[in-house]
XYZ file of C-alpha atoms in Angstrom:
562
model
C 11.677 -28.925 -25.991
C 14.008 -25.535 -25.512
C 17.204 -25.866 -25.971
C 19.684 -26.379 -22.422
C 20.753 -22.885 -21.436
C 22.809 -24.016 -18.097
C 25.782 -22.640 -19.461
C 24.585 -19.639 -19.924
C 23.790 -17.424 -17.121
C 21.657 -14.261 -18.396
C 20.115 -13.880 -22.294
C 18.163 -11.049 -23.450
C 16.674 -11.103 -26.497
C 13.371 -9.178 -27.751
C 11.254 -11.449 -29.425
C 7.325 -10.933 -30.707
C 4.499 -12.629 -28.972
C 4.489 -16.114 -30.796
C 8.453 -15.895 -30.538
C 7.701 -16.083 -26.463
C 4.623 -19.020 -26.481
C 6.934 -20.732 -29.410
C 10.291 -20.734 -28.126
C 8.491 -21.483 -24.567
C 6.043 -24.868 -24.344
C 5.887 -25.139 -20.879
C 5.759 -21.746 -18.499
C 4.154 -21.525 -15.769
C 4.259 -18.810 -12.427
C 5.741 -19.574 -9.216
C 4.313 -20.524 -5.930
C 5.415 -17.615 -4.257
C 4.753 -15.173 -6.753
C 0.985 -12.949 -6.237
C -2.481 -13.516 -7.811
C -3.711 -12.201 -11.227
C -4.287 -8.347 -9.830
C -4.540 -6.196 -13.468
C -7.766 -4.632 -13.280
C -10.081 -2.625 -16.180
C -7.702 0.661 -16.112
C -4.375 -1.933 -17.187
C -6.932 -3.860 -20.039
C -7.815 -0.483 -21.190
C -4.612 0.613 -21.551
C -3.271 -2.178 -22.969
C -6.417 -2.877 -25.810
C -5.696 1.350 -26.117
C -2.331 0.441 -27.380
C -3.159 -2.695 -29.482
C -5.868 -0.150 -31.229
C -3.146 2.401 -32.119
C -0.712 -0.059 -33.126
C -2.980 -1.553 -35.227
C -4.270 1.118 -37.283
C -0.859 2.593 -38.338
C 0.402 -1.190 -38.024
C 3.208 -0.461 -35.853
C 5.365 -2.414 -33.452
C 4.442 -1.609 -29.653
C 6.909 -2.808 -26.856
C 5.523 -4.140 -23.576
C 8.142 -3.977 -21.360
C 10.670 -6.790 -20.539
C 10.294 -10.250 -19.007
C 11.989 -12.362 -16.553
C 12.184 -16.305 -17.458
C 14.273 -18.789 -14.710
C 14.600 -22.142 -16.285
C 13.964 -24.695 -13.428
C 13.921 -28.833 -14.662
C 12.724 -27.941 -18.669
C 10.330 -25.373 -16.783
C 10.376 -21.621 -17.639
C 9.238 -20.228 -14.525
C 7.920 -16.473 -15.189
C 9.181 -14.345 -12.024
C 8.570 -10.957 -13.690
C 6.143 -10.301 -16.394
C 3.570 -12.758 -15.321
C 0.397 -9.812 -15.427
C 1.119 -9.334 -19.095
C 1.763 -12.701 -20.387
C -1.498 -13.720 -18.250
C -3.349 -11.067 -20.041
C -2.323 -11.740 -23.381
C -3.243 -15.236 -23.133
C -6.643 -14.262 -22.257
C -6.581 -11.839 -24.718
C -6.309 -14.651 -27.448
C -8.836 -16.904 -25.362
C -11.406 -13.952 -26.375
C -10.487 -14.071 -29.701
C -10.724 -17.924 -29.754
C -14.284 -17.344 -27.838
C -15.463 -14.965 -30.759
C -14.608 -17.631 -33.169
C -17.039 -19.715 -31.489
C -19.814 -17.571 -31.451
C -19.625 -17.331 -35.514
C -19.763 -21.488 -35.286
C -22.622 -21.719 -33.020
C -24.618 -19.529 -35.447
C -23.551 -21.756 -38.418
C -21.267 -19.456 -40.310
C -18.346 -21.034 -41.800
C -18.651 -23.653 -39.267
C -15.557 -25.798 -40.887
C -13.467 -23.020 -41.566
C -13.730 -21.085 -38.432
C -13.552 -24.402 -36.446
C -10.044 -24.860 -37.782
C -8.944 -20.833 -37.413
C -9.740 -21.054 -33.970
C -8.014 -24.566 -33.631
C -4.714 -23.175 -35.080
C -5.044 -19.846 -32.364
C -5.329 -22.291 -29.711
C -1.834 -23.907 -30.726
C -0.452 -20.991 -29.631
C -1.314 -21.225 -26.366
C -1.211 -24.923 -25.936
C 0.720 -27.744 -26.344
C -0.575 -30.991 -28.305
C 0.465 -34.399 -27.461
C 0.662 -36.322 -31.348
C 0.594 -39.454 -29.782
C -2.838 -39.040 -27.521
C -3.890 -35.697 -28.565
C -3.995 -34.300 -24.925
C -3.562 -30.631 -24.983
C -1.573 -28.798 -22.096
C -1.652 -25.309 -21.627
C 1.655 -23.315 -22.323
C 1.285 -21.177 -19.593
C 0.579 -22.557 -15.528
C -0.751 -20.066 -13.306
C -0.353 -19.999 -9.546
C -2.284 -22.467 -7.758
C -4.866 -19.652 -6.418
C -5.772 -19.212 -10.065
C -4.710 -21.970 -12.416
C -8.527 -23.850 -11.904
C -10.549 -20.876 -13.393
C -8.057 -20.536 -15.962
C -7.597 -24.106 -17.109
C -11.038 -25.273 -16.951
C -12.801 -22.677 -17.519
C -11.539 -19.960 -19.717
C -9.310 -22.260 -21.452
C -12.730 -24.512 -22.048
C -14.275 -21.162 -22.844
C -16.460 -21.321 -19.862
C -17.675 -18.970 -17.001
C -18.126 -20.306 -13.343
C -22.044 -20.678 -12.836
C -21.064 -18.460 -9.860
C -18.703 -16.069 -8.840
C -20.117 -16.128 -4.957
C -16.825 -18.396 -3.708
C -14.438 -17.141 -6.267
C -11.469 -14.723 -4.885
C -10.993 -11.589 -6.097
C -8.038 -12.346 -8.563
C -10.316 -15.292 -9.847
C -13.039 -12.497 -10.626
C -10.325 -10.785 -12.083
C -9.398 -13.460 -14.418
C -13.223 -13.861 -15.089
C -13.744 -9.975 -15.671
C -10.691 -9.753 -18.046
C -11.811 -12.473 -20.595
C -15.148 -10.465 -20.717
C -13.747 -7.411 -21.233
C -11.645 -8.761 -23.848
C -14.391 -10.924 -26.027
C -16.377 -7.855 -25.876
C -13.848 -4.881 -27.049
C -12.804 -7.747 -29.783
C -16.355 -7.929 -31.185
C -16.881 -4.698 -31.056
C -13.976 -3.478 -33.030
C -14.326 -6.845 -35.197
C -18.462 -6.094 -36.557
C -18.455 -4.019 -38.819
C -20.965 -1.015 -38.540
C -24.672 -2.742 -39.989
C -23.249 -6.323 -39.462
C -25.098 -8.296 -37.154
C -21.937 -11.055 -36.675
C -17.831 -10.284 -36.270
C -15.584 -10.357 -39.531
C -13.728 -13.430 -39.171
C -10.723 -11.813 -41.810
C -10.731 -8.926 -38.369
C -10.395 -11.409 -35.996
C -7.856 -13.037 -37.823
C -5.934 -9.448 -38.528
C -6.188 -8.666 -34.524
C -5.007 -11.960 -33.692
C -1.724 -11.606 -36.247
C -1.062 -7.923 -34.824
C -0.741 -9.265 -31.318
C 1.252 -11.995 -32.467
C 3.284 -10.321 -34.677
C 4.224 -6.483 -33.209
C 3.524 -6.964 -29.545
C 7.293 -7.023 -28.668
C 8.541 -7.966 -25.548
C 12.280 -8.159 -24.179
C 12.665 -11.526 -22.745
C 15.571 -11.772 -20.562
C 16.060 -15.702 -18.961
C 18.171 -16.678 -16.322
C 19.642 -19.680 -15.550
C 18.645 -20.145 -12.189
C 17.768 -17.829 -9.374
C 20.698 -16.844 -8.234
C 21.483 -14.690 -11.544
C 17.784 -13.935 -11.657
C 17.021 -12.227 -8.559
C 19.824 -9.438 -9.786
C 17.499 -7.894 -12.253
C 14.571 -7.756 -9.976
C 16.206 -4.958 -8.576
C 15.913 -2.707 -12.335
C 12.656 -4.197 -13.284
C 9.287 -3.421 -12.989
C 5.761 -5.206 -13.693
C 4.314 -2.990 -16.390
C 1.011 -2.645 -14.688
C 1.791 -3.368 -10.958
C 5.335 -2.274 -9.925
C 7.865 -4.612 -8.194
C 7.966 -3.568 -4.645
C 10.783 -4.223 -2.305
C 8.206 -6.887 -0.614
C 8.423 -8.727 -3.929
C 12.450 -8.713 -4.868
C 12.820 -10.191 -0.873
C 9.849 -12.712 -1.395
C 11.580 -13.771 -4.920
C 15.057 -13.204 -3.108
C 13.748 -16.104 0.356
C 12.098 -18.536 -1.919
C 14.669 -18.725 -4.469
C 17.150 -19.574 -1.675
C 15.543 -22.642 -0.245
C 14.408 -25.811 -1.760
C 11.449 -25.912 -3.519
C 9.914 -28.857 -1.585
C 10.151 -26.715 1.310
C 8.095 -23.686 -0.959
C 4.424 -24.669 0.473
C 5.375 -24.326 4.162
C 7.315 -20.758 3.476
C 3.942 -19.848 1.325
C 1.796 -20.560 3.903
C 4.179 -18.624 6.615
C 4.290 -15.726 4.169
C 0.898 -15.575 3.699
C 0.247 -15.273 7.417
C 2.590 -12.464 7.780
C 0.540 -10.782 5.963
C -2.599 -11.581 6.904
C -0.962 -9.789 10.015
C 0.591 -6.805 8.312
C -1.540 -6.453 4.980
C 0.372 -6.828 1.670
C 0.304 -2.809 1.073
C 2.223 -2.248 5.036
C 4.445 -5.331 3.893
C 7.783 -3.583 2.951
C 7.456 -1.221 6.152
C 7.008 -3.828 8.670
C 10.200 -5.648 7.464
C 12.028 -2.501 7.654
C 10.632 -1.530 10.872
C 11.451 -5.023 12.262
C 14.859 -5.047 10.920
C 15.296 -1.763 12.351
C 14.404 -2.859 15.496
C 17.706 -4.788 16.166
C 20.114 -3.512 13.790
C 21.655 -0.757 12.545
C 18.950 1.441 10.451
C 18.457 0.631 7.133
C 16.215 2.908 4.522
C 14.027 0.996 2.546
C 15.898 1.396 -0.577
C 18.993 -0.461 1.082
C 16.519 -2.983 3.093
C 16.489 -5.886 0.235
C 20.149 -5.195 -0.345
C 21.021 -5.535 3.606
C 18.575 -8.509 3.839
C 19.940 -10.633 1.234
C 23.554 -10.028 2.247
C 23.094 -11.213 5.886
C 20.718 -13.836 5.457
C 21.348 -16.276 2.822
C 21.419 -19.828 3.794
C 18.503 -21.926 3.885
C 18.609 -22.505 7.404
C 18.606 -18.860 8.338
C 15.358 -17.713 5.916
C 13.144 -19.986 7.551
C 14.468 -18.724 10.896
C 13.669 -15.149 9.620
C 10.492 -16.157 7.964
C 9.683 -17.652 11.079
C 10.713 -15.080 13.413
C 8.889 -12.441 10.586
C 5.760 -14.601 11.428
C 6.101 -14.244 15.281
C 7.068 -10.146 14.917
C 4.091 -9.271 12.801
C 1.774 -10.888 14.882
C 2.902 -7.816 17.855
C 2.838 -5.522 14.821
C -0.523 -5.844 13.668
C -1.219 -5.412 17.410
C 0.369 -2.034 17.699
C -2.313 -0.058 15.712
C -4.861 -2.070 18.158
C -4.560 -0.845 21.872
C -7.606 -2.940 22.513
C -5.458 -5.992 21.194
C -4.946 -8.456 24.407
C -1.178 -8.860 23.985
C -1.693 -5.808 25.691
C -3.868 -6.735 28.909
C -5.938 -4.305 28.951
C -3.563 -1.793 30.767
C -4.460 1.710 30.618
C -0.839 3.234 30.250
C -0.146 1.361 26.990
C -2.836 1.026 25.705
C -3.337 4.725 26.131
C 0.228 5.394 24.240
C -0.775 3.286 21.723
C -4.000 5.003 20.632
C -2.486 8.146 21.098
C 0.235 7.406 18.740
C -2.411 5.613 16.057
C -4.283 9.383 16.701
C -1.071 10.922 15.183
C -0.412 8.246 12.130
C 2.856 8.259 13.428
C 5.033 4.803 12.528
C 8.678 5.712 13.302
C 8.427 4.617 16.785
C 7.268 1.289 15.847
C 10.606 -0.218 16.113
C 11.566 1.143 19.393
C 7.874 -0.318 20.758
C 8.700 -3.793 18.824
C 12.685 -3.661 20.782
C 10.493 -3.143 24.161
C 7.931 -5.815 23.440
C 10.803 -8.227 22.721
C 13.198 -7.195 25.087
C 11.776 -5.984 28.023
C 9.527 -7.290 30.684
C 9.935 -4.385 33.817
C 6.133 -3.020 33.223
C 7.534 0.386 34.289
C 9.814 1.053 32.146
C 7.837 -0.302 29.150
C 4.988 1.839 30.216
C 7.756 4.781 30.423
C 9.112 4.166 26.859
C 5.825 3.876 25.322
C 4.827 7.737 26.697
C 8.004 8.923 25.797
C 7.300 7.689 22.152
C 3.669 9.294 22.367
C 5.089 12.336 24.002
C 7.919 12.921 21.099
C 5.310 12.011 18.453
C 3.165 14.870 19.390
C 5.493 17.672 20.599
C 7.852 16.894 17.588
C 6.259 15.729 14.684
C 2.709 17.005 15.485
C 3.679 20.147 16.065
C 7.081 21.059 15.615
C 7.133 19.501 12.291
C 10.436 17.904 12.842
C 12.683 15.841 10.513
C 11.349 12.037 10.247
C 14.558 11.311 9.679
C 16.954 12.681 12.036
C 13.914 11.165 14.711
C 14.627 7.547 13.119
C 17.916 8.108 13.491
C 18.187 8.600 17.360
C 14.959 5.755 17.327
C 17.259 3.336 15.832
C 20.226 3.900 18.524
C 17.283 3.313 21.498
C 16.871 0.183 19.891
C 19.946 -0.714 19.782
C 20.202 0.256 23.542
C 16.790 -1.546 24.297
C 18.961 -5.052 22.779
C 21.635 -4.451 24.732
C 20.613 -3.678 28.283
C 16.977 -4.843 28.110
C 15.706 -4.331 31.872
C 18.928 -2.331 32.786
C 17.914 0.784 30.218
C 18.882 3.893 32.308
C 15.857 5.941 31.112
C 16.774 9.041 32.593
C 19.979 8.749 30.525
C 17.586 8.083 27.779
C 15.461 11.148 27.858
C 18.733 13.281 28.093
C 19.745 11.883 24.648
C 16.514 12.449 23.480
C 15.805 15.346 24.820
C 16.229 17.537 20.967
C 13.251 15.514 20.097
C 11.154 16.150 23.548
C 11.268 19.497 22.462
C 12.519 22.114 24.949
C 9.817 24.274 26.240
C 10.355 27.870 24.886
C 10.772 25.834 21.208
C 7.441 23.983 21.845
C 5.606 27.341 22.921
C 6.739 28.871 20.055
C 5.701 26.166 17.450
C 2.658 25.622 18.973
C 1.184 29.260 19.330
C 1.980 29.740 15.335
C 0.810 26.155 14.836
C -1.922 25.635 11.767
C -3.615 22.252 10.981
C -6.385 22.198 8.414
C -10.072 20.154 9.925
C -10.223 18.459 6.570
C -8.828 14.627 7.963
C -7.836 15.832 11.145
C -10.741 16.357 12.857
C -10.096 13.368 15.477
C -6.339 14.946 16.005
C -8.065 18.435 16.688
C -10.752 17.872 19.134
C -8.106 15.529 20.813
C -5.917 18.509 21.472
C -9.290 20.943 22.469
C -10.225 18.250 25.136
C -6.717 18.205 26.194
C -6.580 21.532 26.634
C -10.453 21.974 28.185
C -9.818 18.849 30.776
C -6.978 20.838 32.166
C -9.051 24.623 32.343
C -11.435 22.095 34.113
C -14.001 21.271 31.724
C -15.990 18.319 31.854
C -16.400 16.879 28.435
C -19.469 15.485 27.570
C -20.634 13.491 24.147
C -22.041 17.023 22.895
C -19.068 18.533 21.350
C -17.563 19.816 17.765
C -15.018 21.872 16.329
C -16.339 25.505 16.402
C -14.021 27.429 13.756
C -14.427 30.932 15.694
C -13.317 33.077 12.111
C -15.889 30.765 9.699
C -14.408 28.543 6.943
C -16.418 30.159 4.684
C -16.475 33.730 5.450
C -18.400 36.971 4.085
C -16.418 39.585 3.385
C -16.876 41.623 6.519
C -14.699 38.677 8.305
C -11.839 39.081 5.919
C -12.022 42.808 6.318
C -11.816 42.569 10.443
C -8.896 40.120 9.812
C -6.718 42.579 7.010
C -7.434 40.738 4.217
C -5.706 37.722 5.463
C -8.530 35.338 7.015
C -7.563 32.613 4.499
C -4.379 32.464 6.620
C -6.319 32.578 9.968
C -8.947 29.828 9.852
C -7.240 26.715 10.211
C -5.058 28.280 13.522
C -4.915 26.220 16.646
C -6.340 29.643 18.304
C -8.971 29.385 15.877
C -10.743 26.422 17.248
C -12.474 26.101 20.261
C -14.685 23.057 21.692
C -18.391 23.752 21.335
C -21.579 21.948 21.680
C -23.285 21.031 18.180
C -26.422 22.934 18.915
C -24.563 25.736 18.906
C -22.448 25.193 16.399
C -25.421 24.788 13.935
C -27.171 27.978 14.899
C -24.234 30.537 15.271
C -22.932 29.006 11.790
C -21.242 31.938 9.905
C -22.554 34.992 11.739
C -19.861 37.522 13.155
C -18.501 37.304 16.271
C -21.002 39.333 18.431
C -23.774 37.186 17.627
C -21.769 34.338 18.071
C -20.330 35.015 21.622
C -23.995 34.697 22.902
C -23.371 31.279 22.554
C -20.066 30.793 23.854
C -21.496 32.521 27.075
C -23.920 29.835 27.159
C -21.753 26.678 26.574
C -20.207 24.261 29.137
C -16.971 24.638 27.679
C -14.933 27.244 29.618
C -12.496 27.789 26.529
C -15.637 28.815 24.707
C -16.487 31.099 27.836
C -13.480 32.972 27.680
C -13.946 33.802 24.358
C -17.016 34.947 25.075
C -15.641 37.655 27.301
C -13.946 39.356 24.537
C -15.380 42.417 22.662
C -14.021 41.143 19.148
C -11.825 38.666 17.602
C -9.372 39.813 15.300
C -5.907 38.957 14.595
C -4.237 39.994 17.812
C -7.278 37.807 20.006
C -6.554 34.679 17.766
C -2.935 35.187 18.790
C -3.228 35.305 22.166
C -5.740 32.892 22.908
C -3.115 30.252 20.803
C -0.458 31.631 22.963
C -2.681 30.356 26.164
C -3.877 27.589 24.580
C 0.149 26.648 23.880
C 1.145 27.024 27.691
C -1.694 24.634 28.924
C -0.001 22.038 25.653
C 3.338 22.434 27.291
C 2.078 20.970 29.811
C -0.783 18.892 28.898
C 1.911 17.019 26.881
C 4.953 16.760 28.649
C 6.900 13.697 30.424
């Protein structure tokens, strides 16, 4: 049993591999922290390493750990991918052991080499001679481990298993197979037991890691802010999830596991970090999302207000998920909002989430919720979209709306609203101007594109049918005639707004690269009067590009406008 460190509240100290199984019998990962998630590029890079260190017998550091002691427990809250991985990693060598047994070589000796690796990893019981594993994974993945890879076994099938169980699964047969590998030498039909045995006292002997333990979570939860996961870094999601759980009682850790996993079911682990911000955002003062774990942990830090958070987290990202769905029925089926919504999912445009999260909680006047949704849509496009504006100066005056939406909830004087806003409406002459020198590459943005050429044609009083593409009017791949009629500078031409007109795909296809005056046949021809227009012209050259995105920005103005 390890020695009673209570009194102490942080120790760092690098030790080898044995040092950490020896000094530690009983580890195992907490409930709230993730599955096994290193994948073949991490193994690589870590057996890499081991083969360098190896040949020129040198130490190699693997980072540092984080060890909370919790009732004669060392609970691993950073550092659990390695210390997962090397445990496998000796499980493989133990495995190769076996396979020289089963074919009768050295059956006695081997038998007791691979015994004496296994002590490493697990704890014997004189009295009964139960083993127990040194190291407890999470509860998702502590069955394959235990009984099977422990047991040197492989599930029959891998059909039911989740991902970081195939994970687990893939790693110990990555590992036994590398091991042989390097371990036969070139002619020998079976591994070199004295290689095995030379592996096995390299990793145990100059893998180094810095193991820093904590006395209990409160101390620990400080150095998740400096420390990363060598493989997978520590995200902000993580430090708060580490932050929550270490704050409330662990009898109460299944129920906030099960509400955490929800959210983000909801939100999807990767969007995690953004949705809190975005939510926090929503009702406080703005936060980026390097401050967002400090904020969170000094303003909510009692037991009783982290489950209210987790809970009202739960609730929040359950209208968050349902943002980037317009067809979601939170929204009930009406056309304004829903229309906002897939507008602003057109754009990838987040920073308004908060403001729309403020209205959903806030307000219940359809009117004006259908009026602050547009306005979001409207600012999204004219200033982001196409003005390029600052993100940040926009979350800025989004933050103060929500902080208006809390206060006066049905009472929001809108028209007061779009005044203060008005910088990020975009004034007219500034939104003619960034629009007619306005350049946005096809290559994913070919949904945003035709979206603004069937804006555009629906007011010149097109009807848009289902036969329609993108018709680049210079070619993306010119011949050099083109780049002579355009100076020498088509390159910076082709990806103009007045580049692109609507045309049907017929068309498209059989005009493909020719010059313009075979390709204003077609235009002629189409149903699309933008194309028609352009048709009309004698050539297209750097002045007719111009113009045309000059036109094509007044019909914009007011295409998109309040």
């Amino acid at each position: 049993m390890r020695k009673n460190k209570k009194t102490e509240n942080m120790n760092a100290i690098p030790k080898s591999i044995e040092g950490i199984f020896k000094d530690n019998p009983s580890m195992r990962i907490p409930i709230f922290q993730r599955d096994y998630s290193w994948k073949r590029d991490n193994w690589k890079e870590l057996w890499n390493d081991i083969k360098i260190g190896f040949n020129n017998q040198s130490k190699h550091y693997l980072g540092s750990i984080v060890l909370v002691e919790n009732d004669d427990v060392m609970e691993i809250v950073d550092g659990q991918q390695r210390l997962t991985t090397i445990s496998i990693l000796y499980l493989a060598i133990i495995s190769n052991f076996k396979e020289l047994i089963d074919n009768g070589i050295d059956v006695m000796e081997n038998q007791s080499r691979a015994q004496d690796i296994k002590q490493l990893i697990c704890e014997t019981d004189l009295y009964d001679m139960t083993s127990t594993n040194k190291l407890q994974l999470n509860e998702n993945n502590n069955i394959v481990y235990s009984e099977y890879l422990v047991k040197n076994k492989i599930p029959s099938a891998k059909a039911g298993l989740s991902e970081s169980n195939k994970l687990l699964i893939d790693c110990f047969k990555f590992f036994k197979k590398v091991i042989k590998k390097e371990c036969t030498y070139e002619g020998e039909s079976h591994q070199s037991y004295k290689l095995l045995l030379d592996y096995y006292r390299y990793i145990s002997d100059k893998l180094v890691i810095i193991e820093i333990t904590a006395s209990d979570y409160s101390n620990a939860y400080v150095i998740f802010e400096t420390l990363n996961d060598r493989g997978l870094d520590l995200t902000v999601t993580d430090l708060l999830k580490n932050y929550l759980f270490s704050k409330v009682n662990s009898s109460k850790h299944n129920d906030i596991k099960k509400c955490w996993n929800d959210i983000l079911k909801n939100v999807d682990e990767k969007n995690a970090t953004k949705f809190i911000r975005h939510y926090w955002n929503s009702y406080n003062t703005k936060v980026t999302e390097k401050e967002l774990f400090k904020v969170i942990k000094e303003n909510i830090y009692t037991e009783k207000n982290i489950i209210r958070f987790l809970n009202r987290l739960k609730e929040v990202s359950e209208i968050y998920r349902s943002l980037s769905d317009p067809k979601d029925s939170l929204w009930n089926g009406d056309e304004s909002i829903k229309q906002s919504l897939s507008e602003i999912k057109l754009y990838k445009v987040d920073l308004c989430y908060p403001v729309l999260l403020a209205v959903q909680d806030n307000i219940s006047n359809l009117k004006l919720k259908r009026k602050i949704f547009r306005l979001c849509s409207i600012i999204s496009f004219r200033y982001i979209i196409i003005r390029n504006g600052s993100a940040n100066d926009l979350e800025r005056a989004y933050n103060s709306l929500c902080l208006q939406i809390n206060k006066y909830k049905n009472d929001l004087d809108f028209l007061k609203i779009e005044k203060e806003l008005k910088e990020f409406i975009v004034p007219k002459d500034e939104f003619l101007t960034s629009f007619a020198n306005k350049i946005i590459k096809t290559k994913n943005n070919k949904k945003l594109i035709i979206y603004i050429l069937k804006g555009i044609e629906r007011h010149r009083g097109s009807i848009i049918s289902e036969d329609h593409t993108i018709e680049h009017i210079l070619p993306e791949k010119y011949e050099k005639e083109w780049d002579d009629i355009f100076g020498g500078e088509a390159e910076d031409y082709i990806y103009r707004l007045g580049n692109y007109i609507l045309l049907e795909k017929d068309y498209n296809n059989l005009i493909g690269n020719e010059l313009f005056l075979k390709k204003k046949e077609f235009y002629n021809e189409s149903i699309y009067k933008g194309a028609n227009n352009i048709g009309k012209l004698d050539k297209w050259t750097r002045v007719e590009l111009e113009k045309h995105q000059e036109n094509m920005a007044k019909i914009a103005e007011s295409v998109w406008s309040l």
